Coordinates of C-alpha atoms and ligand atoms in Angstrom, one line a residue:
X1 CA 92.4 48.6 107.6
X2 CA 96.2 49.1 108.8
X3 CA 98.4 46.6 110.8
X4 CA 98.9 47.3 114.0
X5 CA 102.6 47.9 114.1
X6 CA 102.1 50.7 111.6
X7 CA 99.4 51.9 113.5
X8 CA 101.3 52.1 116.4
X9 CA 104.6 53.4 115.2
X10 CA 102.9 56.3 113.5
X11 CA 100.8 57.5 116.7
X12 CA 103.5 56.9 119.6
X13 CA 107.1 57.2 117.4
X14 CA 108.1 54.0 118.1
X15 CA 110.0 51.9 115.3
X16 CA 108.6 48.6 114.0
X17 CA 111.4 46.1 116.0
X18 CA 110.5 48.3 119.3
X19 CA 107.0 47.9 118.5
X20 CA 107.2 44.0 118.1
X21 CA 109.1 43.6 121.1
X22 CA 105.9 45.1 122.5
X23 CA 103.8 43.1 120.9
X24 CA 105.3 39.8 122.3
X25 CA 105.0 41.3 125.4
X26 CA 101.4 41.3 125.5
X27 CA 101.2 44.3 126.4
X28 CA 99.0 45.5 123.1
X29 CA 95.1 45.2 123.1
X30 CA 92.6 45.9 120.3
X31 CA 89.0 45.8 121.5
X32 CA 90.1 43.6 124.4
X33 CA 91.8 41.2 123.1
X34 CA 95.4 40.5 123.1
X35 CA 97.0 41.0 119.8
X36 CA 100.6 39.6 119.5
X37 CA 100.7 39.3 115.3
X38 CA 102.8 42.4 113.9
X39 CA 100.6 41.9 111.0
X40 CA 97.2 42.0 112.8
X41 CA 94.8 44.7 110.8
X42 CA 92.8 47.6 113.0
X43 CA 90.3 49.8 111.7
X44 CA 91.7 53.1 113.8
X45 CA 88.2 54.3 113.1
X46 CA 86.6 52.1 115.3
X47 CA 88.8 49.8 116.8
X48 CA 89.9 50.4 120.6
X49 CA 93.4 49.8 120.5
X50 CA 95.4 50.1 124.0
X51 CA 99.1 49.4 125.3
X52 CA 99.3 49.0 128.9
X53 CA 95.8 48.7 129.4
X54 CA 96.1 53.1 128.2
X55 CA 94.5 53.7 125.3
X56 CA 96.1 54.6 122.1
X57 CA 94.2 58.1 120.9
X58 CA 94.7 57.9 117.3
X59 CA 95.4 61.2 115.5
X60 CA 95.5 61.4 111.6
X61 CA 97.5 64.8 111.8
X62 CA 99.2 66.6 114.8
X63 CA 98.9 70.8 114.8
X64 CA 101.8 71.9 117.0
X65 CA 101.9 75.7 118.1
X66 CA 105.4 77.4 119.2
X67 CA 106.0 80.8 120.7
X68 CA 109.5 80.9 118.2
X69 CA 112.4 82.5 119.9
X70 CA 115.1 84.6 117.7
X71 CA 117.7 82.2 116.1
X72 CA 116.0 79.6 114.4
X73 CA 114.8 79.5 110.3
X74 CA 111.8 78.5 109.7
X75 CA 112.8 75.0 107.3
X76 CA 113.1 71.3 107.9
X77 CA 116.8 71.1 107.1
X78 CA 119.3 74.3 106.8
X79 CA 123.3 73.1 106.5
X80 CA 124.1 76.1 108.8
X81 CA 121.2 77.2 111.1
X82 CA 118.8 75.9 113.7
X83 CA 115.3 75.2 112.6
X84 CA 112.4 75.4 114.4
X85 CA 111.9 71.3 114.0
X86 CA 115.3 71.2 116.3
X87 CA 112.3 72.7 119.4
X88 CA 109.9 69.7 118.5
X89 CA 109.4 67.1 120.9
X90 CA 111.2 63.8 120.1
X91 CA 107.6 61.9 120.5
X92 CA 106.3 64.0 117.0
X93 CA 109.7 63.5 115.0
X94 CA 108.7 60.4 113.6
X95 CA 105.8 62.7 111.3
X96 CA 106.7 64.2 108.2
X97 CA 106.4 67.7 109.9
X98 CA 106.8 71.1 108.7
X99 CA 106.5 74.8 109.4
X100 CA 103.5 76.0 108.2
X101 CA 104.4 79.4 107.0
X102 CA 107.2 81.1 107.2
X103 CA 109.2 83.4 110.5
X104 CA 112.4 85.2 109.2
X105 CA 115.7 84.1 111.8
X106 CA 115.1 87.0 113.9
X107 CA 111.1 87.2 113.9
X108 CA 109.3 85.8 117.0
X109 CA 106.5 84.6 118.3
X110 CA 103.3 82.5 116.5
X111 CA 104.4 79.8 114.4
X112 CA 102.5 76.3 113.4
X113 CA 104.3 73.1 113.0
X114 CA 102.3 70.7 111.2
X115 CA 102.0 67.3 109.1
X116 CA 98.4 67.9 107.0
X117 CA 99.6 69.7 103.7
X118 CA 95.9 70.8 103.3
X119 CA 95.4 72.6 106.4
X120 CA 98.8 74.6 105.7
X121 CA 97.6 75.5 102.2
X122 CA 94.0 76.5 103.9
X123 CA 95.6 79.2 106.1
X124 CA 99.0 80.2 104.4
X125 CA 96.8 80.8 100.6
X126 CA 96.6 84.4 100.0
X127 CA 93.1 83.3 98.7
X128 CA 92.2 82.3 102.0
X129 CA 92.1 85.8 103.4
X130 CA 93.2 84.1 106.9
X131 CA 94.7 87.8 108.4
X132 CA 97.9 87.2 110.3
X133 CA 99.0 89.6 113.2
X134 CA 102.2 90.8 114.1
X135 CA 104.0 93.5 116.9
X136 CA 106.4 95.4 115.0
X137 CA 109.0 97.9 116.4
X138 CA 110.7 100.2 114.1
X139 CA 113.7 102.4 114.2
X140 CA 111.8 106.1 113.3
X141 CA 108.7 107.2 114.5
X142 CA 105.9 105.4 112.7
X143 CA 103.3 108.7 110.7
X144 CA 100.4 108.8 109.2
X145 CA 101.8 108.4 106.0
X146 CA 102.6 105.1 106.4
X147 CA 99.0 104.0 107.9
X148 CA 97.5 105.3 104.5
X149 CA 100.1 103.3 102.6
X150 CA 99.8 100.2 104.2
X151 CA 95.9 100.8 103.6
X152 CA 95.8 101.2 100.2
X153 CA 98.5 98.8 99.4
X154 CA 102.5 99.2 99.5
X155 CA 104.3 98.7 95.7
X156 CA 107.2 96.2 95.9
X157 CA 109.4 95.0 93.4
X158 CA 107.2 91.8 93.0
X159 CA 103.8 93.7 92.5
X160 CA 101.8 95.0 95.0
X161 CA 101.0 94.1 98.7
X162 CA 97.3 94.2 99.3
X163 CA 96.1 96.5 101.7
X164 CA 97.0 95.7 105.7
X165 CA 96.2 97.2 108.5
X166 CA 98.5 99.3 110.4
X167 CA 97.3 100.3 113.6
X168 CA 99.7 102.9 115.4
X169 CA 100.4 101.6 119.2
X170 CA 103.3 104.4 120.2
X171 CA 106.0 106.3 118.4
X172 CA 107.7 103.2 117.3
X173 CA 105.1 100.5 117.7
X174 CA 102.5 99.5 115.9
X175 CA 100.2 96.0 114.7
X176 CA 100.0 94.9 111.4
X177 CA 97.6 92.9 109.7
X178 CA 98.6 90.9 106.3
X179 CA 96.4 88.4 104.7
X180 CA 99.6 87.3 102.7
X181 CA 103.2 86.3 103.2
X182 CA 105.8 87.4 101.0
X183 CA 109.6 87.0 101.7
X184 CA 110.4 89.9 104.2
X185 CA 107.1 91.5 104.0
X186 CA 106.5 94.0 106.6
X187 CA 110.5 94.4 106.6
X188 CA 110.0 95.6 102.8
X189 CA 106.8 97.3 103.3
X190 CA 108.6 99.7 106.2
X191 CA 111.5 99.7 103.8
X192 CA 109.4 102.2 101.3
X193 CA 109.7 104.7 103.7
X194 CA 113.3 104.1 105.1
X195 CA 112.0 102.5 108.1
X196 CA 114.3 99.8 109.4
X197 CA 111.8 96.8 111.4
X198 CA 114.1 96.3 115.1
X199 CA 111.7 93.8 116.5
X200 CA 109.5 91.7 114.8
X201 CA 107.0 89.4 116.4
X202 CA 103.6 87.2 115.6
X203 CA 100.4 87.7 117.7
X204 CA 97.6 85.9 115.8
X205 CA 96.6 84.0 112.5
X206 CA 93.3 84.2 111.9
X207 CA 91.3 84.5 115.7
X208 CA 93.7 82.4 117.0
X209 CA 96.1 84.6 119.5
X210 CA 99.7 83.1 120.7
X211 CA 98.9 81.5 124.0
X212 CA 100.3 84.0 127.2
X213 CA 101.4 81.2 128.9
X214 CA 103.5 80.1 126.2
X215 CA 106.5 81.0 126.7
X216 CA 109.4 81.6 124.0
X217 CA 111.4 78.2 123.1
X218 CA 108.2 76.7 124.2
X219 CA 105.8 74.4 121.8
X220 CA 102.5 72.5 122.5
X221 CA 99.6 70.7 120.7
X222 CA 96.6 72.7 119.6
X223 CA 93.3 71.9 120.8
X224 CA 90.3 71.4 118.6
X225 CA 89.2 74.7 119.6
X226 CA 92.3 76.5 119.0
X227 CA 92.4 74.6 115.5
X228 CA 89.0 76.1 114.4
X229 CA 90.2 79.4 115.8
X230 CA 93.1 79.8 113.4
X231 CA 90.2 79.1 110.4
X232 CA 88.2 81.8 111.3
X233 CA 88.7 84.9 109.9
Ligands
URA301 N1 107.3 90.0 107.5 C1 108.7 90.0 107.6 O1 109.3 90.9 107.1 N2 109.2 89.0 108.3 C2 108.5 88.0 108.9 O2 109.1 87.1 109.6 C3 107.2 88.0 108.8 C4 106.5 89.0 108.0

């Protein structure tokens, strides 16, 4: 059981004297009834808890999904640059939320903000196998050579990257598939063969694509669907 200030704080970002104010208002229900107590326990489970006669959906976790435009690190805090918590929505700040995996400054595209630790180790584990897709342009045109490499697995100064797929899309475009993330990966891969990555951008994690109409900047909750998506593999 949890008291209902908490309960509501925690779902709709309000702080406990905002939420009392509320409370003396009358304008909180919990199957019903009018609950004025700050103190006042709720099972979220199965209690039916409404403000305004609207009621309060309770979620344990929020799974946020943001198209990440170049500019902005991929951390809670940084003393110099923008993070990608600056393009959350006020109304989720109150969470303890993070980026779940990591988008160099100047990559774009598919990047998860969430606050469920477990979920984030699920899909970011390199045990996991959860493949992660990404556009990448680079600055000489991409061979053969480099298709077999990626394949069998590039050697980096931290050990070797397993194999990924590289699938050759024009002379300087390809996909690439990784099922782990180490610092500047495909950046340090396509450094093995004096390639220089230009553009850098995430399509998918798992089956999970970035949303089209999603555009860059732009950030949105997950639906359940989407959620199981990103699992899959
Ligand atoms: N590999 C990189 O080099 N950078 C990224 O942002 C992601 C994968």
């Amino acid at each position: 059981m949890d008291r209902i200030d908490k309960v509501i704080c925690n779902q709709l970002g309000f702080t406990r004297k905002e939420v009392k104010r509320i409370l003396h208002k009358k304008r909180v229900e919990v199957n019903g009834q009018i609950i004025v107590d700050s103190d006042y326990k709720v099972d979220i489970e199965k209690d039916d808890i409404t403000l305004d006669n609207q009621k309060i959906e309770i979620k344990e976790y929020v799974y946020l999904v943001l198209n990440k435009p170049k500019g902005y690190v991929s951390a809670t805090k940084d003393n110099k640059d923008k993070t990608v918590l600056e393009l959350v929505p006020e109304k989720y700040l109150h969470r303890d939320l993070f980026p779940a995996g990591r988008l160099d400054k100047d990559t774009t595209g598919l990047m998860l903000i969430t606050d469920d630790g477990v979920f984030a180790h699920e899909i970011l584990s390199p045990k996991k196998h959860v493949p992660k897709t990404y556009l990448v342009e680079i600055d000489i045109p991409l061979t053969k050579e480099m298709q077999e490499g990626f394949q069998k697995g590039i050697v980096l100064k931290d050990g070797i990257c397993k194999a990924s797929a590289l699938e050759i899309l024009d002379t300087y475009q390809a996909k690439v598939t990784l099922t782990e993330g180490r610092y500047h990966q495909i950046k340090r891969m396509f450094g093995t063969y004096q390639a220089k990555v230009t553009e850098l951008k995430r399509l998918s994690m798992g089956n999970f694509t970035l949303p089209k109409d999603l555009n860059e900047g732009e950030i949105r909750e997950l639906t359940k669907e989407e959620l199981s998506l990103i699992k899959e593999r």
